[in-house]
Structures are given as structure tokens and as C-alpha cells.
Short mmCIF file of C-alpha atoms and ligand atoms in Angstrom, two decimals:
data_model
loop_
_atom_site.label_atom_id
_atom_site.label_comp_id
_atom_site.label_asym_id
_atom_site.label_seq_id
_atom_site.Cartn_x
_atom_site.Cartn_y
_atom_site.Cartn_z
CA MET A 1 0.00 0.00 0.00
CA SER A 2 1.41 3.38 -0.93
CA ALA A 3 2.44 5.94 1.64
CA MET A 4 -0.33 8.24 0.55
CA LEU A 5 -3.01 5.67 1.10
CA GLU A 6 -1.87 5.13 4.66
CA GLU A 7 -2.67 8.76 5.32
CA ILE A 8 -6.28 8.35 4.29
CA ARG A 9 -8.65 8.91 7.16
CA PRO A 10 -9.77 5.64 8.71
CA ASP A 11 -13.17 5.11 10.28
CA ALA A 12 -12.86 4.01 13.89
CA ALA A 13 -15.16 0.96 13.52
CA THR A 14 -12.68 -1.43 11.88
CA PRO A 15 -8.89 -1.45 12.00
CA ARG A 16 -7.60 0.25 8.86
CA ARG A 17 -5.96 -2.72 7.15
CA GLU A 18 -8.97 -4.97 7.44
CA ARG A 19 -11.15 -2.59 5.48
CA LYS A 20 -11.54 -2.91 1.75
CA ARG A 21 -10.95 0.17 -0.35
CA VAL A 22 -13.24 1.31 -3.16
CA VAL A 23 -11.64 3.84 -5.50
CA ILE A 24 -14.15 5.87 -7.52
CA ILE A 25 -12.69 7.84 -10.43
CA GLY A 26 -14.95 10.77 -11.29
CA ALA A 27 -17.40 12.68 -9.09
CA GLY A 28 -20.06 13.32 -11.70
CA PHE A 29 -23.60 11.95 -11.42
CA ALA A 30 -22.49 8.31 -11.49
CA GLY A 31 -19.50 8.57 -9.15
CA ILE A 32 -21.41 10.51 -6.49
CA ALA A 33 -24.35 8.08 -6.67
CA ALA A 34 -21.96 5.14 -6.18
CA ALA A 35 -20.30 6.78 -3.16
CA HIS A 36 -23.68 7.64 -1.66
CA ALA A 37 -24.96 4.06 -2.07
CA LEU A 38 -21.96 2.89 -0.05
CA ARG A 39 -22.62 5.29 2.83
CA HIS A 40 -23.48 2.57 5.35
CA ALA A 41 -20.84 0.10 4.15
CA ASP A 42 -17.84 -0.78 6.26
CA VAL A 43 -15.45 0.28 3.56
CA GLU A 44 -12.96 3.00 2.76
CA ILE A 45 -14.03 5.06 -0.27
CA VAL A 46 -11.63 7.28 -2.16
CA VAL A 47 -13.35 9.62 -4.63
CA ILE A 48 -10.88 11.08 -7.11
CA ASP A 49 -11.69 13.94 -9.46
CA ARG A 50 -9.52 16.36 -11.38
CA ARG A 51 -11.98 19.14 -10.52
CA ASN A 52 -12.96 20.24 -7.04
CA HIS A 53 -16.59 20.63 -8.07
CA HIS A 54 -19.44 18.58 -9.41
CA ILE A 55 -21.26 20.20 -12.36
CA PHE A 56 -24.95 19.95 -13.14
CA GLN A 57 -24.35 19.68 -16.88
CA PRO A 58 -27.99 19.95 -18.03
CA LEU A 59 -27.89 23.68 -17.17
CA LEU A 60 -24.48 24.46 -18.65
CA TYR A 61 -26.18 26.07 -21.64
CA GLN A 62 -27.71 28.63 -19.28
CA VAL A 63 -24.25 29.62 -18.04
CA ALA A 64 -23.10 29.89 -21.67
CA THR A 65 -26.02 32.24 -22.42
CA ALA A 66 -25.67 34.35 -19.26
CA VAL A 67 -28.86 33.20 -17.49
CA LEU A 68 -26.99 31.62 -14.59
CA SER A 69 -23.55 32.09 -13.08
CA PRO A 70 -21.17 29.10 -12.81
CA ALA A 71 -21.47 28.67 -9.04
CA GLU A 72 -25.24 28.22 -9.33
CA ILE A 73 -24.91 24.89 -11.15
CA ALA A 74 -21.91 23.48 -9.29
CA ALA A 75 -21.21 22.04 -5.86
CA PRO A 76 -17.93 21.31 -4.08
CA ILE A 77 -17.05 17.60 -4.21
CA ARG A 78 -15.23 17.93 -0.88
CA GLN A 79 -18.60 18.38 0.76
CA LEU A 80 -18.89 14.58 0.45
CA GLU A 81 -16.35 14.20 3.27
CA ALA A 82 -18.52 16.31 5.54
CA LYS A 83 -21.58 14.22 4.74
CA GLN A 84 -20.09 10.76 4.71
CA ARG A 85 -17.62 9.42 7.28
CA ASN A 86 -16.20 6.69 5.05
CA VAL A 87 -15.29 8.96 2.10
CA THR A 88 -12.00 10.66 1.30
CA VAL A 89 -11.93 13.12 -1.57
CA LEU A 90 -8.78 13.53 -3.62
CA LEU A 91 -8.22 16.35 -6.12
CA ALA A 92 -6.13 14.58 -8.75
CA GLU A 93 -6.16 13.50 -12.38
CA VAL A 94 -5.97 9.76 -12.89
CA THR A 95 -3.31 9.07 -15.49
CA GLY A 96 -2.97 5.30 -15.40
CA VAL A 97 -4.72 2.12 -14.30
CA ASP A 98 -3.05 -1.23 -13.67
CA VAL A 99 -5.76 -3.80 -13.15
CA ALA A 100 -3.29 -6.67 -12.54
CA SER A 101 -1.68 -4.96 -9.53
CA ARG A 102 -4.94 -3.24 -8.56
CA THR A 103 -3.45 0.21 -8.57
CA ILE A 104 -4.17 3.50 -10.26
CA GLU A 105 -1.83 6.43 -10.83
CA ALA A 106 -3.09 9.91 -10.03
CA ALA A 107 -1.39 13.27 -10.47
CA SER A 108 -2.23 15.72 -7.68
CA PRO A 109 -1.46 19.43 -7.98
CA GLY A 110 1.87 20.06 -6.28
CA ALA A 111 2.32 16.44 -5.20
CA GLY A 112 3.14 14.76 -8.51
CA VAL A 113 2.04 11.30 -9.58
CA ARG A 114 1.27 8.73 -6.90
CA LYS A 115 0.04 5.17 -6.94
CA ASN A 116 -3.19 4.27 -5.17
CA ALA A 117 -4.25 0.70 -4.37
CA PHE A 118 -7.85 -0.48 -4.66
CA ASP A 119 -9.91 -3.56 -3.88
CA TYR A 120 -12.79 -2.32 -6.02
CA LEU A 121 -12.52 0.22 -8.83
CA VAL A 122 -15.46 2.25 -10.14
CA VAL A 123 -14.70 4.21 -13.29
CA ALA A 124 -17.13 7.10 -13.72
CA THR A 125 -15.15 9.49 -15.88
CA GLY A 126 -17.87 10.58 -18.34
CA MET A 127 -17.36 11.94 -21.83
CA ARG A 128 -15.56 14.80 -23.57
CA PRO A 129 -16.30 16.61 -26.85
CA SER A 130 -15.32 14.74 -30.00
CA TYR A 131 -14.48 16.54 -33.23
CA PHE A 132 -14.63 13.30 -35.27
CA GLY A 133 -10.91 13.32 -36.01
CA HIS A 134 -10.73 17.09 -36.56
CA ASP A 135 -9.24 18.23 -33.28
CA GLU A 136 -8.03 21.38 -35.03
CA PHE A 137 -11.67 22.63 -34.95
CA ALA A 138 -11.48 22.88 -31.16
CA ARG A 139 -9.41 26.08 -31.34
CA TYR A 140 -12.30 27.96 -32.98
CA ALA A 141 -15.31 25.95 -31.87
CA PRO A 142 -15.38 25.23 -28.13
CA GLY A 143 -17.47 22.31 -26.91
CA LEU A 144 -19.81 22.62 -23.93
CA LYS A 145 -18.71 20.20 -21.26
CA ASN A 146 -17.52 22.17 -18.24
CA LEU A 147 -17.73 25.61 -16.63
CA THR A 148 -14.66 26.91 -18.45
CA ASP A 149 -16.28 26.00 -21.78
CA ALA A 150 -19.53 27.69 -20.74
CA GLU A 151 -17.71 30.87 -19.70
CA THR A 152 -15.66 30.87 -22.91
CA ILE A 153 -18.82 30.61 -25.00
CA ARG A 154 -20.54 33.34 -22.97
CA ALA A 155 -17.55 35.66 -23.44
CA LYS A 156 -17.49 34.91 -27.17
CA ILE A 157 -21.19 35.69 -27.58
CA LEU A 158 -21.13 38.90 -25.56
CA GLY A 159 -17.77 39.92 -27.05
CA ALA A 160 -19.11 39.46 -30.59
CA PHE A 161 -21.78 42.13 -29.97
CA GLU A 162 -19.18 44.52 -28.54
CA LEU A 163 -17.01 44.08 -31.65
CA ALA A 164 -20.02 44.36 -33.96
CA ALA A 165 -20.86 47.68 -32.31
CA THR A 166 -17.38 49.13 -32.83
CA THR A 167 -16.40 47.95 -36.33
CA GLU A 168 -16.95 50.21 -39.35
CA ASP A 169 -16.85 47.23 -41.73
CA ASP A 170 -20.32 45.90 -42.67
CA ASP A 171 -19.07 42.39 -43.52
CA GLU A 172 -17.19 42.12 -40.26
CA ARG A 173 -20.27 43.32 -38.35
CA ALA A 174 -22.35 40.61 -40.04
CA ARG A 175 -19.68 38.00 -39.21
CA GLN A 176 -19.62 39.05 -35.57
CA MET A 177 -23.40 38.84 -35.43
CA THR A 178 -23.57 35.33 -36.91
CA PHE A 179 -23.60 32.45 -34.43
CA VAL A 180 -23.15 28.91 -35.69
CA LEU A 181 -24.03 25.99 -33.44
CA VAL A 182 -22.83 22.65 -34.76
CA GLY A 183 -24.90 19.69 -33.56
CA ALA A 184 -28.69 19.71 -33.16
CA GLY A 185 -28.95 17.30 -30.23
CA PRO A 186 -30.49 18.55 -26.94
CA SER A 187 -27.48 20.77 -26.09
CA GLY A 188 -27.45 22.51 -29.49
CA VAL A 189 -31.23 22.99 -29.46
CA GLU A 190 -31.27 24.37 -25.89
CA LEU A 191 -28.35 26.66 -26.62
CA ALA A 192 -29.98 27.97 -29.81
CA GLY A 193 -33.31 28.68 -28.08
CA SER A 194 -31.67 30.47 -25.17
CA LEU A 195 -29.39 32.48 -27.46
CA ALA A 196 -32.39 33.58 -29.51
CA HIS A 197 -34.03 34.94 -26.36
CA LEU A 198 -30.81 36.71 -25.33
CA VAL A 199 -30.46 38.57 -28.61
CA LYS A 200 -34.14 39.42 -29.00
CA VAL A 201 -35.12 40.29 -25.45
CA THR A 202 -32.21 40.68 -23.03
CA LEU A 203 -29.97 42.78 -25.28
CA ARG A 204 -32.82 44.87 -26.66
CA GLY A 205 -31.91 48.55 -26.47
CA ASN A 206 -28.44 47.83 -25.10
CA PHE A 207 -26.64 49.00 -28.25
CA HIS A 208 -27.42 52.13 -30.24
CA ARG A 209 -25.19 51.30 -33.20
CA ILE A 210 -26.45 47.77 -33.80
CA ASP A 211 -29.68 45.85 -33.35
CA PRO A 212 -28.84 42.55 -31.57
CA ALA A 213 -32.20 41.12 -32.70
CA LYS A 214 -30.81 41.11 -36.25
CA ALA A 215 -28.18 38.51 -35.28
CA SER A 216 -28.22 35.23 -37.25
CA ILE A 217 -28.34 32.02 -35.25
CA ILE A 218 -27.68 28.95 -37.37
CA LEU A 219 -28.12 25.42 -36.03
CA LEU A 220 -26.32 22.90 -38.23
CA ASP A 221 -26.45 19.13 -38.21
CA ALA A 222 -25.28 16.43 -40.59
CA GLY A 223 -28.29 14.30 -39.64
CA ASN A 224 -31.71 14.79 -41.14
CA ARG A 225 -33.51 16.21 -38.09
CA VAL A 226 -33.00 18.02 -34.79
CA LEU A 227 -33.22 16.04 -31.52
CA PRO A 228 -32.51 12.74 -33.34
CA THR A 229 -32.95 10.65 -30.17
CA TYR A 230 -36.56 11.84 -29.80
CA VAL A 231 -39.52 10.62 -31.86
CA GLU A 232 -40.01 12.44 -35.16
CA PRO A 233 -43.12 14.46 -34.24
CA LEU A 234 -41.22 16.04 -31.32
CA SER A 235 -38.29 16.82 -33.64
CA ARG A 236 -40.68 18.55 -36.00
CA ARG A 237 -42.26 20.55 -33.20
CA ALA A 238 -38.82 21.60 -31.92
CA THR A 239 -37.82 22.70 -35.43
CA ARG A 240 -40.99 24.75 -35.81
CA ARG A 241 -40.41 26.39 -32.44
CA LEU A 242 -36.79 27.21 -33.23
CA THR A 243 -37.78 28.70 -36.57
CA LYS A 244 -40.39 30.84 -34.83
CA LEU A 245 -37.67 32.09 -32.49
CA GLY A 246 -35.61 33.13 -35.51
CA VAL A 247 -33.12 30.25 -35.50
CA LYS A 248 -32.14 28.97 -38.94
CA VAL A 249 -32.16 25.18 -38.76
CA MET A 250 -29.98 23.48 -41.38
CA THR A 251 -30.06 19.68 -41.27
CA GLY A 252 -28.32 17.24 -43.62
CA VAL A 253 -25.38 19.65 -43.77
CA LYS A 254 -21.92 18.42 -42.88
CA VAL A 255 -19.33 20.78 -41.44
CA GLU A 256 -16.14 20.41 -43.47
CA ALA A 257 -13.95 23.04 -41.81
CA VAL A 258 -13.90 25.45 -38.89
CA ASP A 259 -11.35 28.26 -38.91
CA ASP A 260 -10.80 31.85 -37.83
CA LYS A 261 -13.29 33.10 -40.43
CA GLY A 262 -16.17 30.77 -39.61
CA VAL A 263 -17.26 27.41 -40.99
CA ILE A 264 -17.43 25.67 -44.33
CA ALA A 265 -20.56 23.54 -44.35
CA GLY A 266 -22.07 21.64 -47.26
CA GLY A 267 -19.53 23.31 -49.54
CA ASN A 268 -20.52 26.85 -48.50
CA ARG A 269 -18.63 29.27 -46.32
CA ILE A 270 -20.58 30.79 -43.43
CA PRO A 271 -18.64 33.73 -41.98
CA SER A 272 -18.97 33.64 -38.20
CA ALA A 273 -16.93 34.76 -35.22
CA THR A 274 -18.72 32.42 -32.79
CA VAL A 275 -18.92 28.72 -33.56
CA VAL A 276 -19.94 26.29 -30.81
CA TRP A 277 -19.48 22.54 -31.08
CA THR A 278 -22.14 20.30 -29.58
CA ALA A 279 -21.94 17.64 -32.28
CA GLY A 280 -20.21 14.67 -30.74
CA VAL A 281 -18.79 13.13 -27.62
CA ALA A 282 -16.16 10.49 -26.88
CA ALA A 283 -15.35 8.72 -23.63
CA SER A 284 -12.46 9.84 -21.46
CA PRO A 285 -9.26 7.82 -22.03
CA ILE A 286 -9.63 5.89 -18.75
CA PRO A 287 -11.87 3.01 -20.02
CA LYS A 288 -9.24 2.23 -22.66
CA MET A 289 -6.56 2.06 -19.95
CA LEU A 290 -8.41 -0.89 -18.41
CA GLY A 291 -7.34 -2.94 -21.40
CA THR A 292 -10.92 -4.03 -22.02
CA LYS A 293 -13.10 -3.84 -25.13
CA THR A 294 -14.57 -0.43 -25.93
CA ASP A 295 -17.14 0.74 -28.46
CA ARG A 296 -16.43 3.28 -31.23
CA ALA A 297 -16.86 6.20 -28.84
CA GLY A 298 -14.35 4.67 -26.38
CA ARG A 299 -16.95 3.52 -23.82
CA ALA A 300 -16.12 0.30 -21.96
CA LEU A 301 -18.30 -2.68 -22.82
CA VAL A 302 -19.64 -3.97 -19.53
CA ASP A 303 -21.62 -7.05 -18.52
CA PRO A 304 -25.21 -6.87 -17.15
CA PHE A 305 -23.73 -6.21 -13.66
CA LEU A 306 -21.74 -3.25 -15.05
CA LYS A 307 -18.53 -5.15 -14.45
CA VAL A 308 -15.73 -5.14 -16.90
CA VAL A 309 -15.72 -8.63 -18.32
CA GLU A 310 -13.02 -10.82 -16.73
CA MET A 311 -12.17 -8.12 -14.17
CA PRO A 312 -14.47 -8.98 -11.28
CA ALA A 313 -13.75 -5.96 -9.09
CA VAL A 314 -13.73 -3.32 -11.83
CA PHE A 315 -16.92 -1.49 -12.79
CA VAL A 316 -17.61 1.23 -15.34
CA VAL A 317 -20.69 3.43 -14.90
CA GLY A 318 -22.36 6.47 -16.42
CA ASP A 319 -21.40 7.94 -19.77
CA ALA A 320 -18.09 6.02 -19.76
CA ALA A 321 -19.93 2.67 -19.99
CA SER A 322 -21.61 1.06 -22.96
CA VAL A 323 -24.60 -0.69 -21.37
CA MET A 324 -27.01 -2.69 -23.49
CA GLN A 325 -30.55 -3.43 -22.38
CA LYS A 326 -33.07 -5.38 -24.45
CA GLY A 327 -30.74 -5.01 -27.41
CA ARG A 328 -30.66 -1.20 -27.14
CA PRO A 329 -28.01 1.03 -25.60
CA VAL A 330 -28.86 2.73 -22.32
CA PRO A 331 -28.74 6.49 -23.14
CA GLY A 332 -25.96 8.76 -21.95
CA VAL A 333 -28.11 10.86 -19.65
CA ALA A 334 -27.93 11.91 -16.02
CA GLN A 335 -30.64 9.50 -14.84
CA ALA A 336 -28.85 6.52 -16.36
CA ALA A 337 -25.57 7.60 -14.73
CA ILE A 338 -27.24 8.01 -11.32
CA GLN A 339 -29.01 4.64 -11.53
CA GLU A 340 -25.84 2.84 -12.67
CA GLY A 341 -23.72 4.43 -9.94
CA ARG A 342 -26.30 3.58 -7.28
CA TYR A 343 -26.58 0.00 -8.55
CA VAL A 344 -22.82 -0.58 -8.41
CA GLY A 345 -22.56 0.99 -4.93
CA ARG A 346 -25.25 -1.40 -3.68
CA LEU A 347 -23.68 -4.36 -5.44
CA ILE A 348 -20.31 -3.70 -3.79
CA ALA A 349 -22.00 -3.19 -0.40
CA SER A 350 -23.69 -6.59 -0.79
CA GLU A 351 -20.45 -8.30 -1.80
CA LEU A 352 -18.72 -6.83 1.23
CA LYS A 353 -21.36 -8.45 3.41
CA GLY A 354 -20.66 -11.77 1.72
CA ARG A 355 -23.93 -11.67 -0.26
CA LYS A 356 -24.05 -12.00 -4.00
CA LEU A 357 -26.39 -9.71 -5.92
CA ASN A 358 -27.95 -11.80 -8.67
CA ARG A 359 -30.16 -9.06 -10.13
CA PRO A 360 -28.56 -7.44 -13.16
CA PHE A 361 -28.76 -3.67 -13.72
CA ARG A 362 -32.12 -2.46 -15.05
CA TYR A 363 -32.46 1.06 -16.38
CA PHE A 364 -35.73 2.74 -15.46
CA ASP A 365 -36.45 5.37 -18.10
CA LYS A 366 -37.96 8.43 -16.43
CA GLY A 367 -38.09 10.21 -19.79
CA ASN A 368 -36.08 12.85 -21.61
CA MET A 369 -36.76 16.55 -21.85
CA ALA A 370 -35.29 19.41 -23.83
CA VAL A 371 -36.09 23.11 -23.63
CA VAL A 372 -36.67 25.06 -26.82
CA GLY A 373 -36.51 28.70 -25.75
CA LYS A 374 -38.69 30.38 -23.14
CA ASN A 375 -41.96 28.66 -22.21
CA TYR A 376 -41.52 25.58 -24.36
CA ALA A 377 -40.09 22.10 -23.78
CA VAL A 378 -40.49 18.66 -25.31
CA LEU A 379 -40.82 15.47 -23.28
CA GLU A 380 -40.62 11.85 -24.34
CA ARG A 381 -41.37 9.14 -21.84
CA GLY A 382 -42.18 5.76 -23.33
CA SER A 383 -45.30 6.30 -25.41
CA LEU A 384 -45.96 9.72 -23.81
CA HIS A 385 -44.85 12.57 -26.06
CA THR A 386 -45.70 16.09 -24.96
CA SER A 387 -44.54 19.63 -25.67
CA GLY A 388 -45.44 23.19 -24.77
CA PHE A 389 -45.73 25.42 -21.73
CA LEU A 390 -46.86 22.78 -19.21
CA THR A 391 -44.01 20.51 -20.25
CA TRP A 392 -41.67 23.45 -19.75
CA LEU A 393 -43.04 23.96 -16.23
CA VAL A 394 -42.41 20.27 -15.48
CA TRP A 395 -38.89 20.65 -16.88
CA ALA A 396 -38.24 23.67 -14.63
CA PHE A 397 -39.60 21.89 -11.56
CA VAL A 398 -37.56 18.72 -12.18
CA HIS A 399 -34.37 20.66 -12.81
CA ILE A 400 -34.73 22.82 -9.70
CA LEU A 401 -35.22 19.70 -7.59
CA SER A 402 -32.27 17.90 -9.20
CA LEU A 403 -29.73 20.68 -8.64
CA PRO A 404 -27.03 19.87 -6.11
CA GLN A 405 -27.36 21.86 -2.86
CA LEU A 406 -30.43 23.63 -1.49
CA GLN A 407 -28.62 26.95 -1.84
CA ASN A 408 -28.35 26.46 -5.63
CA ARG A 409 -32.00 25.48 -5.89
CA LEU A 410 -33.06 28.71 -4.21
CA ARG A 411 -30.68 30.87 -6.23
CA VAL A 412 -31.61 29.33 -9.58
CA GLN A 413 -35.31 29.58 -8.82
CA ARG A 414 -34.90 33.29 -8.01
CA GLN A 415 -32.86 33.91 -11.17
CA TRP A 416 -35.40 32.14 -13.34
CA VAL A 417 -38.34 34.05 -11.92
CA TRP A 418 -36.42 37.33 -12.37
CA SER A 419 -35.45 36.51 -15.98
CA TYR A 420 -38.93 35.24 -16.78
CA PHE A 421 -40.62 38.50 -15.88
CA THR A 422 -37.92 41.03 -16.82
CA GLY A 423 -36.11 39.23 -19.67
CA GLN A 424 -32.87 40.26 -17.94
CA ARG A 425 -29.86 38.04 -17.39
CA SER A 426 -27.52 39.14 -14.66
CA SER A 427 -24.51 37.02 -15.53
CA ARG A 428 -23.46 38.98 -18.63
CA LEU A 429 -19.75 39.08 -17.89
CA ILE A 430 -16.76 39.04 -20.21
CA PRO A 431 -13.76 38.15 -18.00
CA GLU A 432 -10.83 40.52 -18.48
CA THR A 433 -8.65 37.51 -19.26
CA HIS A 434 -10.73 36.73 -22.33
CA GLU A 435 -9.25 37.98 -25.58
CA LEU A 436 -11.96 39.38 -27.83
CA GLY A 437 -12.31 38.46 -31.49
CA HIS A 438 -10.65 36.21 -34.00
C1 FAD B 1 -24.12 20.40 -22.15
C2 FAD B 1 -24.75 19.13 -21.64
C3 FAD B 1 -26.11 19.09 -21.40
C4 FAD B 1 -26.72 17.93 -20.92
N1 FAD B 1 -28.06 17.93 -20.70
C5 FAD B 1 -28.64 16.85 -20.15
C6 FAD B 1 -30.03 16.85 -19.81
O1 FAD B 1 -30.72 17.83 -20.03
N2 FAD B 1 -30.54 15.74 -19.24
C7 FAD B 1 -29.78 14.64 -18.98
O2 FAD B 1 -30.28 13.67 -18.42
N3 FAD B 1 -28.48 14.59 -19.30
C8 FAD B 1 -27.89 15.67 -19.88
N4 FAD B 1 -26.57 15.64 -20.20
C9 FAD B 1 -25.82 14.38 -20.03
C10 FAD B 1 -25.43 14.19 -18.58
O3 FAD B 1 -24.87 15.36 -18.06
C11 FAD B 1 -24.44 13.03 -18.52
O4 FAD B 1 -25.10 11.87 -18.99
C12 FAD B 1 -23.93 12.81 -17.09
O5 FAD B 1 -23.21 13.94 -16.68
C13 FAD B 1 -23.04 11.59 -17.05
O6 FAD B 1 -22.59 11.44 -15.74
P1 FAD B 1 -21.18 10.75 -15.45
O7 FAD B 1 -21.07 10.68 -13.96
O8 FAD B 1 -21.04 9.52 -16.23
O9 FAD B 1 -20.10 11.77 -16.04
P2 FAD B 1 -19.82 13.28 -15.68
O10 FAD B 1 -20.99 13.90 -15.01
O11 FAD B 1 -19.32 13.90 -16.93
O12 FAD B 1 -18.65 13.21 -14.61
C14 FAD B 1 -17.38 12.71 -14.93
C15 FAD B 1 -16.40 13.19 -13.87
O13 FAD B 1 -15.17 12.50 -14.06
C16 FAD B 1 -14.11 13.40 -13.86
N5 FAD B 1 -12.94 12.87 -14.59
C17 FAD B 1 -12.86 12.55 -15.90
N6 FAD B 1 -11.64 12.07 -16.19
C18 FAD B 1 -10.94 12.07 -15.04
C19 FAD B 1 -9.61 11.68 -14.69
N7 FAD B 1 -8.75 11.18 -15.58
N8 FAD B 1 -9.20 11.83 -13.40
C20 FAD B 1 -10.05 12.35 -12.47
N9 FAD B 1 -11.32 12.73 -12.75
C21 FAD B 1 -11.76 12.58 -14.01
C22 FAD B 1 -14.64 14.71 -14.43
O14 FAD B 1 -13.92 15.83 -13.90
C23 FAD B 1 -16.09 14.68 -13.98
O15 FAD B 1 -16.28 15.30 -12.72
C24 FAD B 1 -25.93 16.78 -20.68
C25 FAD B 1 -24.56 16.82 -20.91
C26 FAD B 1 -23.97 17.99 -21.38
C27 FAD B 1 -22.48 18.03 -21.61
#
């Protein structure tokens, strides 16, 4: 056992060396659910994350469009130690996994790389943006995966209006006021709807030299419809709603290049100073380090108990896992991640008590929702397909309740009510560190 692991806080109940250690990599939805499910277990849990905060990703688009500030959708991971006696939180990036010796390597700020032993390993490292082999696009088209991305996008959007208001060149003004969102899945659709409201309502009257409402918002996708994971009627309704909000929806159009001038899509150049990438995701590199089979997106193929085949004490959960159920993949959504994390936590707790859990993981689909601008959302739950204002209210209610920390729930609720009635967004900041224009 490494020196560092000996320092980890023991629980008084059992002598330190007799206790098994569960290492959880990633404190997203799945990792936190796994740790929580082990709260009564006589076990030592080490939760490792390269960030000190958990992010509520479904509302990242609202940070990117200045509705909410970053702290309102995040919570400190370290808080887990205060809540749960058997947890130790480690701020570190896992850089290697050796399943044979049951160790992982993690680089901590200021402390370098250290080895950590485990008895059980839970990999919950999520996904990252994928540019489908064109990583050079990333320089001009940020993805939306963490708070830094959201703040970068927000600064780009707000900065584009500032530059549009100062330039004397008509073409450059048009380029600054053209926003291209690549990828018409839920993130792209939500971002487009919220951006449309920002330009039409929030920024109204804020500039005398330009009219922000004249900005072009283009939502591009290579597929043939928006929200491709939803049933077709909901896709059509979302498209109609976006069009009504002034968003230009272009489906069946492949992006061939992204550069400092904009994008080339379907053979045509679209000049734009703000391109956002929400088109694809790939798993973090950790599943591959396990030496197990992965799917095309790099997710680990797991058995019905979410174990990595032939590695009995190694589990992969959440977006990092490829889980099949009734011949269909379990979707990469927060509910699936929470349910998988909870399942694995309980399974480990049972094993520690000498009981074998024979019930494989079953995903319970609570439904998927996406917001399309103010007052409108779509919901698909089994054969139930709804859209409109009431669905939007349900969406708002569910999201408020799901936010980490009571404090965030109260703050977000207040912000939403304020924005709803005034159209104002109070988080319209361009950090001084952000360089405007390209
Ligand atoms: C913009 C956006 C909007 C979304 N909207 C919705 C929605 O409306 N509804 C919905 O259900 N789902 C939504 N999702 C999907 C949902 O957020 C994911 O399915 C969910 O976050 C997956 O949880 P996870 O625990 O697997 O991964 P994550 O929540 O991504 O957590 C992974 C954690 O692992 C950590 N990590 C990664 N690599 C390492 C490493 N090497 N070392 C240490 N730590 C590491 C990361 O820092 C992170 O904290 C959205 C996702 C995005 C990006």
C-alpha cells in the first residue's frame, strides 16, 4: 500500500488494514451516486476527481447564455467528506490504471504522480467533446462540457456584440453577429433557443449602433432532423419552435472546416466569429486504460452487472460505460448515470457483506426533456410525447429539484423568476482575461 493511502482517514469501527478500499474515479452523477450508495458500508471510499466541483451539466447552456452564473450549477465535491464518514476526496487527475496490480496512478497538484491501491474500482469518468478526427476545430469551436467551456462561449457571444458595435466594416459586423451551433442534439437545441431569447429580449436597447435582434443564429447538423434521439413528431415541433424564435435550422449539412473566419458547411462558407461545437462526444481515455473492449466512442463494454468482463472488481458506470438493455443502448443521460452508480454501490456493499447480488442492472427510463426557448419544452417518456408550456413547467420543476445543494435550488429559482418576468440576465460578464475576437 502506498504511503499516501496510509494517510487516508480511517473510520474508527474497523482497523484500517482490514477494510476494503473502493476507488471511484470521477465525481459526476455516477461517481457521487456510487459513493452515496456505499454510505453505510464498512469500507474506505476514495473519490478522485480532477476538478474540485461537481457540475450539473444539463444547465451548462444557461451559463453559456448568461442566465446563470457558474457557481449556481456546481457544488464542491469535498462536501462529500462532511456528509459521509467513510469517504475521502482527492483532487487529482488519474493518469494510469493497472488492473493486474490493482493500482491507479493519479497526479495531484503540487504532489506529482502517486500510486493508489484499490480492492474495487469504479470508473465514472464521463465523456468529452469529439471533433470526429478534426481536433483542429477545437481552437475555434469550443465544446460545452464544463464551466470553463460555458464561460468561454458566454464571453465569445457577448464579445461578438461589442465588436459588432465598434467595427466600421459591414461584412465584419455581419460575421460578428452570426452564431453557428454545430450539432442539433439537446445541447445545441437548448443553446440555440436560449441564445435567440438573449439577442431578442435581453440585449434589446443595449446598443445604439447595432440591433442585436438582427443577429443570425444557425443550427447545423449532418443528420436529417433536430433532436434525433426523440420521436419524429417532437423533432418537427422543436424545429418549428426554433424557426419561430428566428433560428435557422440546417439539417443534412456536414461541417467540413472550422477556422478563424467561420465554418465551411455543405460546400458553402458561413462567416462567423462564434462557432460552438455540440456535435459529438467520446469517452475519457480511462476506459481504454483498463485494457478491455470499448465501443467506437471509447466507452467500456460492460456485462449486465456493469462489471468489466473478466475483471471482477472493476466497474464502469455512467457515460463512460456502454450498457445494453433489451438489445438497445442505455442512453448517456444523467438518470442513467445516477441509476448505474447507485446500482454498483449497492452491489459492492452486498459483496462486502458476503452476499451475491444476482439481479442485473435495469435502467428505469424516467423520460427525456429538452427546452426550446422560453416557455416551451419537449418530453418523451415511453409512449408519452408532450410539448409546450406545461411541459416546460415540469422541466423547470424537475431541474430545480435535481440541482445539487439547497442553496443552488433557491438561487436558480430566483434567477429564473427574475429573468422570466424582466427578460434580464444578470450574468453577462466578459472576463478581463478573455481575448476578444478572431
Ligand atoms: C451540455 C450538456 C447538457 C446535458 N443535458 C442533459 C439533460 O438535459 N438531461 C440529462 O439527463 N443529461 C444531460 N446531459 C448528459 C449528462 O450530463 C451526462 O449523462 C452525465 O453527466 C453523465 O454522468 P457521469 O457521472 O457519467 O459523467 P460526468 O458527469 O461527466 O462526470 C465525470 C467526472 O469524471 C471526472 N474525470 C474525468 N476524467 C478524469 C480523470 N482522468 N481523473 C479524475 N477525474 C476525471 C470529471 O472531472 C467529472 O467530474 C448533458 C450533458 C452535457 C455536456
